[in-house]
Short mmCIF file of C-alpha atoms in Angstrom, two decimals:
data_model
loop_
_atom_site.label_atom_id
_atom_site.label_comp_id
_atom_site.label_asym_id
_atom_site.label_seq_id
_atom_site.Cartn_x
_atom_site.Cartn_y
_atom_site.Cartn_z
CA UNK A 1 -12.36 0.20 143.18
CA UNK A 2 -15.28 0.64 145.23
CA UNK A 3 -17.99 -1.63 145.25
CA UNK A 4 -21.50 -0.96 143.40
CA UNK A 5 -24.08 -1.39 145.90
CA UNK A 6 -27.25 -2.79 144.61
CA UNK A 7 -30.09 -3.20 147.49
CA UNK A 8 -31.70 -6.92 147.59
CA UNK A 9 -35.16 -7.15 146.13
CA UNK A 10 -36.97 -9.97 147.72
CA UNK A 11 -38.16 -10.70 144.07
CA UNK A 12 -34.77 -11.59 143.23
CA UNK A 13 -35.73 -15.68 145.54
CA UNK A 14 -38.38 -16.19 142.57
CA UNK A 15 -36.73 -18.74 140.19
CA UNK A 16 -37.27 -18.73 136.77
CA UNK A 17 -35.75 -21.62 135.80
CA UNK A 18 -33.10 -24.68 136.39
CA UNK A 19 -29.62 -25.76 136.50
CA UNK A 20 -29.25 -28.96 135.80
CA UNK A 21 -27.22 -31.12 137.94
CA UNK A 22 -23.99 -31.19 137.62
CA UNK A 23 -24.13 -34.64 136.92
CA UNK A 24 -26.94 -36.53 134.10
CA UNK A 25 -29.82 -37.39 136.72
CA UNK A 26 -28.30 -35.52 139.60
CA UNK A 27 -30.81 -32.91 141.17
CA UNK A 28 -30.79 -29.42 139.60
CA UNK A 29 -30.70 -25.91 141.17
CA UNK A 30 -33.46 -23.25 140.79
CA UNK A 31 -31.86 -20.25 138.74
CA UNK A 32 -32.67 -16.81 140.35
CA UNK A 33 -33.82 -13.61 139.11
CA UNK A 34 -30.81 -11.87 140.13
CA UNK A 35 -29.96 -8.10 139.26
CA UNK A 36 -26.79 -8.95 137.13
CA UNK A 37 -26.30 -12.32 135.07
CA UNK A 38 -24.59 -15.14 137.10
CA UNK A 39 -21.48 -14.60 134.39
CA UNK A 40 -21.18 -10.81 135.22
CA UNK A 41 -21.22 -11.74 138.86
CA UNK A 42 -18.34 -14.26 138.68
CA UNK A 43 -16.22 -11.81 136.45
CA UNK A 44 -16.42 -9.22 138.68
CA UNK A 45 -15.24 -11.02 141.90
CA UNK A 46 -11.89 -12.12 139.94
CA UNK A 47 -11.62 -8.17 138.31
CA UNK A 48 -11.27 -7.23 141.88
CA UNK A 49 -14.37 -4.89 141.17
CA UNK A 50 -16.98 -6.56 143.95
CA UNK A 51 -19.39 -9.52 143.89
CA UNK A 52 -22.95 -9.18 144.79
CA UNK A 53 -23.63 -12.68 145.83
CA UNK A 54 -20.73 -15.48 146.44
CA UNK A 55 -20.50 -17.40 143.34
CA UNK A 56 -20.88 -21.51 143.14
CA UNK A 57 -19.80 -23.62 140.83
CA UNK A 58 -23.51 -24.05 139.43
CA UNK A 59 -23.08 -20.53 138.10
CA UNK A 60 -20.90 -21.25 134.96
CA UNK A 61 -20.87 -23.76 132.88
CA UNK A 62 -18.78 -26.27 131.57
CA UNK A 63 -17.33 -26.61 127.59
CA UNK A 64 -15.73 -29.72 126.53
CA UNK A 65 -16.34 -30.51 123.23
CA UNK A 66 -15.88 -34.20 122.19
CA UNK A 67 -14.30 -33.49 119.25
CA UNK A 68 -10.90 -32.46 121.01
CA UNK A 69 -9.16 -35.41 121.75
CA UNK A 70 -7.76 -35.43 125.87
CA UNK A 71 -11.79 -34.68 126.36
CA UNK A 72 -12.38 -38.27 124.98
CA UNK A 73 -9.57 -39.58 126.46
CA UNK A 74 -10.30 -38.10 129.48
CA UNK A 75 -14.03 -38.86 129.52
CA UNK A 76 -14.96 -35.72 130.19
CA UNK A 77 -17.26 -34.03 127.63
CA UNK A 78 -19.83 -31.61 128.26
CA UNK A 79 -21.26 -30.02 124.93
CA UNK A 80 -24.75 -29.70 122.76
CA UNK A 81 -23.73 -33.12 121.64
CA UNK A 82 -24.23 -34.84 125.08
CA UNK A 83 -22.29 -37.00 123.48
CA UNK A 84 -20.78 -39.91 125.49
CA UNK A 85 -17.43 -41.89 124.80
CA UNK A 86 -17.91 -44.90 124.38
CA UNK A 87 -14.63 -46.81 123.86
CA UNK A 88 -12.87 -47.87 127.08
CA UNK A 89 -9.29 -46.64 125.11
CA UNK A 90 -8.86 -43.27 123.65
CA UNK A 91 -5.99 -41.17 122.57
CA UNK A 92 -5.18 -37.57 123.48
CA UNK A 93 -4.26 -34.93 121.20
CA UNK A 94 -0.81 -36.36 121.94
CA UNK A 95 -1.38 -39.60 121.22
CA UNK A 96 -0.79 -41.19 124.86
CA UNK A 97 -3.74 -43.80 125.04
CA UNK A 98 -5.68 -43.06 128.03
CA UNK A 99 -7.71 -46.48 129.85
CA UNK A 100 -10.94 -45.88 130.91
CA UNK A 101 -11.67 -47.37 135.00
CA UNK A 102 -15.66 -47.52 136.23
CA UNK A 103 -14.58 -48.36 139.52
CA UNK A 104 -13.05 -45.04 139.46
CA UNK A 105 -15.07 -42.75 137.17
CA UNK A 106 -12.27 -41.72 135.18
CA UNK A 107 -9.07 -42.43 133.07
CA UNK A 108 -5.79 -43.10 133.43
CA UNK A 109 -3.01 -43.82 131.23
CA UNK A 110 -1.82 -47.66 131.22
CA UNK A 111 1.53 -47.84 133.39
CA UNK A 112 4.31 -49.85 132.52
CA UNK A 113 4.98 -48.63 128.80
CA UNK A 114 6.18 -45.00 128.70
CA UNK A 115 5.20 -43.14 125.53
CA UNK A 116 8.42 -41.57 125.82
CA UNK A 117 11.39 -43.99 126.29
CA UNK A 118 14.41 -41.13 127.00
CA UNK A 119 13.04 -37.81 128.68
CA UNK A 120 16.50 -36.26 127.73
CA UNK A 121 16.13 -36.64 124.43
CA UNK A 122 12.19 -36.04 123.90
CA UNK A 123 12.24 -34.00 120.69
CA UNK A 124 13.25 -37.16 119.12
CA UNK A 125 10.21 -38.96 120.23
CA UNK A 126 7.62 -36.56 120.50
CA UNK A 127 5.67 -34.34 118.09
CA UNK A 128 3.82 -31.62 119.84
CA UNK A 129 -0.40 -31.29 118.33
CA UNK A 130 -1.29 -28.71 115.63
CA UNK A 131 -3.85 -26.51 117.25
CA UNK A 132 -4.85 -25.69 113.72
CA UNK A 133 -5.57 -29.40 113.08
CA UNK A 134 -8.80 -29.27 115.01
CA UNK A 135 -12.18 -27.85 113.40
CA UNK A 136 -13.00 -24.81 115.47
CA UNK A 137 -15.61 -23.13 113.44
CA UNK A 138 -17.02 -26.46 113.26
CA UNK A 139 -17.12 -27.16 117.05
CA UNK A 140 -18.44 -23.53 117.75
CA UNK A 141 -21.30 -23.80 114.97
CA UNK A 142 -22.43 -27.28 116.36
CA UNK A 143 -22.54 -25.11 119.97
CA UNK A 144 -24.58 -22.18 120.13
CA UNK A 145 -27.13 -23.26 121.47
CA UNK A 146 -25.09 -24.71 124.72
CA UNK A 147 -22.96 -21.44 124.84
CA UNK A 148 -25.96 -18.77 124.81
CA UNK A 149 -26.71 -19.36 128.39
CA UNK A 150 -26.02 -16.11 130.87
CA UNK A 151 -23.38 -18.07 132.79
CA UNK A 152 -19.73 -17.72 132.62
CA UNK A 153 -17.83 -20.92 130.86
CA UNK A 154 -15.04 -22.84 131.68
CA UNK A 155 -13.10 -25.21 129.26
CA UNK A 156 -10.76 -27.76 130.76
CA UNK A 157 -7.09 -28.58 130.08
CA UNK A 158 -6.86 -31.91 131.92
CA UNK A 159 -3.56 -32.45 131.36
CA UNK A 160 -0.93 -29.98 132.62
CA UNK A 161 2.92 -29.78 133.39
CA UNK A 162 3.25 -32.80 136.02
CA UNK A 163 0.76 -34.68 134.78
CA UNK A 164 1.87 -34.55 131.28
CA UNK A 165 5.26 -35.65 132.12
CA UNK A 166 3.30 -38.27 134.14
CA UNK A 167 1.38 -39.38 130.84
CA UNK A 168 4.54 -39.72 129.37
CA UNK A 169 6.63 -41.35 131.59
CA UNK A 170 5.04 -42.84 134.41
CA UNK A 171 4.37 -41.52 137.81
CA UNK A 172 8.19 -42.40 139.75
CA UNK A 173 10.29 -41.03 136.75
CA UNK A 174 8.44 -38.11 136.68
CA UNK A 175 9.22 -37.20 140.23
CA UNK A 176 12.60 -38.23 139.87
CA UNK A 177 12.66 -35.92 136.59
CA UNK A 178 11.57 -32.84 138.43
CA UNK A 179 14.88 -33.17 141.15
CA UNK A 180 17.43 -34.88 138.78
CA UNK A 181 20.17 -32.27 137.70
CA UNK A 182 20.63 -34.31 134.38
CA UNK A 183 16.89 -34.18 133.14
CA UNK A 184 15.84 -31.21 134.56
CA UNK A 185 17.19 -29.04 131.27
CA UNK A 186 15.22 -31.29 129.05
CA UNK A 187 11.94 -31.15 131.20
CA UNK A 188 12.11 -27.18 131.79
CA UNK A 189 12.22 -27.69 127.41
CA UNK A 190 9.44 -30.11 127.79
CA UNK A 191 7.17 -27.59 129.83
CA UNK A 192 8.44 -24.65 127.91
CA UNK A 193 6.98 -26.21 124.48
CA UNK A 194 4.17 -27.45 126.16
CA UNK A 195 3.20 -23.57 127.28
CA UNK A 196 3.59 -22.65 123.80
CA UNK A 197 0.84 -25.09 122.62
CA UNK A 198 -1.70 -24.56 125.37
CA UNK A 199 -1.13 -20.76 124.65
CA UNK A 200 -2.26 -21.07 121.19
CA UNK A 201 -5.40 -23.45 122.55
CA UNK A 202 -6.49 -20.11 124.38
CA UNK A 203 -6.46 -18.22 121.46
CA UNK A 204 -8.82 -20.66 119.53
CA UNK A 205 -11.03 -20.75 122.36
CA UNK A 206 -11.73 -17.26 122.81
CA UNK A 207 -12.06 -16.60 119.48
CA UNK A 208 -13.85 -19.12 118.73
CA UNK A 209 -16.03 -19.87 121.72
CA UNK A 210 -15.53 -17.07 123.93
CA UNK A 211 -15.13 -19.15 127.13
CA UNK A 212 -13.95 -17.12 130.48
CA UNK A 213 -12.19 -19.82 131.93
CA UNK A 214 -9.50 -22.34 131.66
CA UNK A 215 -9.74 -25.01 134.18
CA UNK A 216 -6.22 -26.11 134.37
CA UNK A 217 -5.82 -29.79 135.73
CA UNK A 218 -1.93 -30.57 137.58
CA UNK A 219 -2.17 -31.90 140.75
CA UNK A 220 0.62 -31.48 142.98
CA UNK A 221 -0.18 -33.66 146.08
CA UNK A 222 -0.95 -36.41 147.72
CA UNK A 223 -3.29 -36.98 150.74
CA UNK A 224 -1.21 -36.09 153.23
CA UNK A 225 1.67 -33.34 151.38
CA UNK A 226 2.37 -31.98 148.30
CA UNK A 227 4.42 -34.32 145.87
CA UNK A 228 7.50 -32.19 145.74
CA UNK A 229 8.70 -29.28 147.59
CA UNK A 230 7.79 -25.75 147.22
CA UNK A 231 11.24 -24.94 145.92
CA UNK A 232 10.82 -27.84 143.08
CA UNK A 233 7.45 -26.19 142.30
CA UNK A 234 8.97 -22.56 141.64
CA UNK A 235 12.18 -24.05 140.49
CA UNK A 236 10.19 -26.81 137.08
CA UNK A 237 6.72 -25.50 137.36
CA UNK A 238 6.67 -21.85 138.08
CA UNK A 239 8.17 -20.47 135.04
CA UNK A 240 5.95 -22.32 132.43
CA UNK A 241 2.93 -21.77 134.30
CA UNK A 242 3.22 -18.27 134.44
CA UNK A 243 4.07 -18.09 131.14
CA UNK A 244 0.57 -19.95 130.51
CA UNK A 245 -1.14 -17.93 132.87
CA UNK A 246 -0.24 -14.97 131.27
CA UNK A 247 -1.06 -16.34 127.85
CA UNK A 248 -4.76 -16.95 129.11
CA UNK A 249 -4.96 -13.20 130.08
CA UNK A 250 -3.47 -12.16 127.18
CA UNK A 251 -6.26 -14.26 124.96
CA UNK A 252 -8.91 -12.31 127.69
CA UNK A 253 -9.83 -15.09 130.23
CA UNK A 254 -8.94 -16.48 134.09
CA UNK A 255 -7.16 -19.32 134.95
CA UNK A 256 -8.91 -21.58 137.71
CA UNK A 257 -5.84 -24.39 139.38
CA UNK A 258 -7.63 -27.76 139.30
CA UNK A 259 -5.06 -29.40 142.02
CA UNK A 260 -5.55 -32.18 144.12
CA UNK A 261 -3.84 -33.52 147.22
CA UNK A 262 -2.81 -31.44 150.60
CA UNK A 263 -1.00 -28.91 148.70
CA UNK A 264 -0.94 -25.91 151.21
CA UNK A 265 2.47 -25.77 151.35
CA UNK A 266 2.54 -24.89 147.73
CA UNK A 267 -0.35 -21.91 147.35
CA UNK A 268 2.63 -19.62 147.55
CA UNK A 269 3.70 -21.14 144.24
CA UNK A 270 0.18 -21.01 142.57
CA UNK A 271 0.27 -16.68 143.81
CA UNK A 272 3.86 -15.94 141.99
CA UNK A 273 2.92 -18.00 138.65
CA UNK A 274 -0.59 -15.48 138.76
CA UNK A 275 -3.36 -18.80 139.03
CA UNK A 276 -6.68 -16.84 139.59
CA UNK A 277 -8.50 -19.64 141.52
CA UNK A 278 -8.00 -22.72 142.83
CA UNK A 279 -10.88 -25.00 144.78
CA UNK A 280 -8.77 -27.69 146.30
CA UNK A 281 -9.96 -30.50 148.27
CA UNK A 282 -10.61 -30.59 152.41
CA UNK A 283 -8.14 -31.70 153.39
CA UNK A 284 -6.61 -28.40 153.39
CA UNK A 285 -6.68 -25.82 155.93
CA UNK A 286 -8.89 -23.22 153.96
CA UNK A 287 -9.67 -21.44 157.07
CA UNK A 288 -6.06 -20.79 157.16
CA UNK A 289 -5.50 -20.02 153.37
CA UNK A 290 -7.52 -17.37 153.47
CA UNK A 291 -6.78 -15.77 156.57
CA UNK A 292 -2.90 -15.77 154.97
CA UNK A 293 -3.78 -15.55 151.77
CA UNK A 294 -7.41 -14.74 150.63
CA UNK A 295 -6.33 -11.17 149.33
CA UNK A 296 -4.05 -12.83 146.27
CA UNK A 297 -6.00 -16.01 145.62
CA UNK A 298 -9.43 -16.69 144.96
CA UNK A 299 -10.14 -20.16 147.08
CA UNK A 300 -13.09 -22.29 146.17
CA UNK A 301 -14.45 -23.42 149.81
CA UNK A 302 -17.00 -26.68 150.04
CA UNK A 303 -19.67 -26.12 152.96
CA UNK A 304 -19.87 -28.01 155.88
CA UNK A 305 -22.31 -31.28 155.42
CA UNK A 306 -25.60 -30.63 156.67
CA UNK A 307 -27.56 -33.17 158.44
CA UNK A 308 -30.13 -35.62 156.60
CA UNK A 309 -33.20 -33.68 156.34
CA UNK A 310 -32.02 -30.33 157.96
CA UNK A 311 -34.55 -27.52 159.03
CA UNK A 312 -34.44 -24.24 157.68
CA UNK A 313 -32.50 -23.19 160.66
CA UNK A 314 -30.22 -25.58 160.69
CA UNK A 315 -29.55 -24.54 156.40
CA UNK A 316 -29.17 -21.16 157.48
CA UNK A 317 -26.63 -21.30 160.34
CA UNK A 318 -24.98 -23.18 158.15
CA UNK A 319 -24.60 -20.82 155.46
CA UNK A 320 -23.82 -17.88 157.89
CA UNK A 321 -20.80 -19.81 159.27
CA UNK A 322 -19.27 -19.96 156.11
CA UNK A 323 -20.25 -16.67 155.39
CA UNK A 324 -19.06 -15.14 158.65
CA UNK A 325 -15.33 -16.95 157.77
CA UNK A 326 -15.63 -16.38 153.96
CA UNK A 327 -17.25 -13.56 154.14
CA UNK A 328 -15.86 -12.48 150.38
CA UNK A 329 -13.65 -12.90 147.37
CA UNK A 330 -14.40 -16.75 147.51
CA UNK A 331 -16.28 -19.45 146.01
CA UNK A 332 -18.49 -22.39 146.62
CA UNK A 333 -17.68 -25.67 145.32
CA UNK A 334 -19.23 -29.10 144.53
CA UNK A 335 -21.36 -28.91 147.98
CA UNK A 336 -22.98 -26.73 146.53
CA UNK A 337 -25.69 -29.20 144.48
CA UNK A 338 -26.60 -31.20 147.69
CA UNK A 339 -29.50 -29.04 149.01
CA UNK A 340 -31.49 -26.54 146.18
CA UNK A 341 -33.03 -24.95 149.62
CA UNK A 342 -29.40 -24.23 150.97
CA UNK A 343 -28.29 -22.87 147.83
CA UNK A 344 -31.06 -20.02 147.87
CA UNK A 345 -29.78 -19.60 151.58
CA UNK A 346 -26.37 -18.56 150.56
CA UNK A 347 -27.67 -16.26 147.83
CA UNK A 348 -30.06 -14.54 150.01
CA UNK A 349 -27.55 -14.33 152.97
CA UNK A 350 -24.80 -13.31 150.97
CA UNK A 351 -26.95 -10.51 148.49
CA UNK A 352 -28.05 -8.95 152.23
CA UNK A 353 -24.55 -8.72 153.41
CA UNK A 354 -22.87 -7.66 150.49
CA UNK A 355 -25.02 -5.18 149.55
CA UNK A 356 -24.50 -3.38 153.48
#
């Protein structure tokens, strides 16, 4: 499809507004008076239909309303509540208890006493969550107000395939699990049911919130290399996350890969289950990634640091080196909140180029 072209106005710099941080107290960023809405923009980059600016992160919003459990647990809320957990423990909608650590701003499920005792056998032990169980016209009446904004929204699942079966039965069995002939059936059951249920999620929160994004946590890797192989990935992950992935199309949203670790080795895995985007962390080689495979993935791609107190010029050559290697179908990530000045950089550079 070819790409509307839509010359940049130098009126479009003049804010009328702000982001808030992306963190309570963290420094906002100045919303611009662009020529489409920040959620139209980020749509059509992943429709394939063009971008006029590179996206960032600051340009949709998250949904997490505390009233779904793994939220709590996972002390991650973002709604018109603001509201806060405040007990250290907290169940998920499965009913794994999830521990709450300051030192590391965030949760983690207690080691040492599986929820599930026999992995072979886990019908007998577990009882998968009624979506319907969970008051959705509630939740989206107690939320207009936070989902009227013109940016696109993203709810999280923060739980996904691995790091279910982690929740369930500890980090070592679950790696074992995903290579061991003898409980591989009963996990490819495990993540087949487990598709089912975050299928009918999707529906709800279209319907019922009209959110354009599932963030979809699973990481896959460690600091160094990915967890398993790439032929474990395709062989106990693959098939249920495809069949998720094309559940979240099928309710009329994208699918963002939330997946930590050095897990380059596996992005052919993420392209044949369908994932939309993935932002992982630095320690992959992006510039590589998208070289090899920026045409069937959209990559979120941090900036380079810039100096304490950088000059205009030094904000700016930033911005065109990333531009001139990323020059399209990408986004920025969390860098993206540490300079307001460099953040009108990008959009300026990137509206001028774009629109040649």
């Amino acid at each position: 499809m070819a790409r509307e072209i839509i010359p940049f106005d130098s009126k479009e710099l003049e804010a009328k507004g702000e982001y808030r941080g992306f963190r309570p107290g963290s420094p906002g960023l100045p919303v611009l008076n662009t020529p489409i809405t920040p959620k139209e923009n980020f749509l059509r980059m992943v429709k394939g239909e063009g971008e006029l600016w590179t996206p960032t992160t600051a340009e949709y919003k998250m949904f997490n309303p505390h009233e779904y459990p793994d939220n709590l647990a996972r002390y991650i809320v973002a709604d018109q509540a603001a509201y806060r957990p405040t007990e250290i423990f907290n169940k998920d909608a499965f009913g794994v208890e999830w521990e709450f650590v300051p030192t590391a701003g965030g949760a983690m499920v207690r080691p040492g006493a599986p929820f599930i005792k026999d992995i072979e056998n886990w019908e007998k032990e577990l009882t998968m969550p009624d979506p319907d169980s969970f008051d959705w016209e509630g939740m989206a009446e107690r939320n207009k107000e936070f989902l009227s904004e013109p940016r696109a929204y993203r709810t999280t699942i923060f739980t996904g395939f691995f790091e279910r079966l982690i929740s369930f039965i500890d980090m070592a069995p679950a790696l074992l699990a995903l290579v061991d002939e003898d409980q591989q059936e009963a996990v490819l059951r495990l993540f087949d049911a487990l598709s089912d249920y975050y299928g009918e999620l999707f529906k709800r929160f279209k319907k019922y919130f009209d959110v354009d994004f599932v963030w979809f946590h699973d990481d896959w890797g460690s600091q160094r290399a990915p967890l398993f192989s790439v032929d474990t990935a395709r062989e106990m992950l693959v098939p249920a996350l495809k069949r998720t992935i094309d559940a979240c199309h099928e309710a009329g949203m994208f699918f963002e890969l939330h997946c930590c670790g050095k897990d380059e080795l596996l992005v052919p895995a993420m392209i044949e289950a369908g994932v939309d985007m993935w932002a992982g962390q630095p320690m992959n080689d992006f510039e590589m990634l998208y070289k090899q495979y920026g045409k069937d993935i959209i990559l979120g791609v941090d900036l380079d640091p810039l100096p304490e107190n950088p000059t205009d010029q030094q904000i700016r050559d930033n911005v065109e080196k990333f531009l001139d290697t990323y020059p399209e179908n990408v986004f920025v990530g969390m860098s993206i909140y540490e300079n307001a000045d460099r953040y009108i950089a990008l959009y300026e550079e990137s509206r001028k180029r774009l629109a040649k």
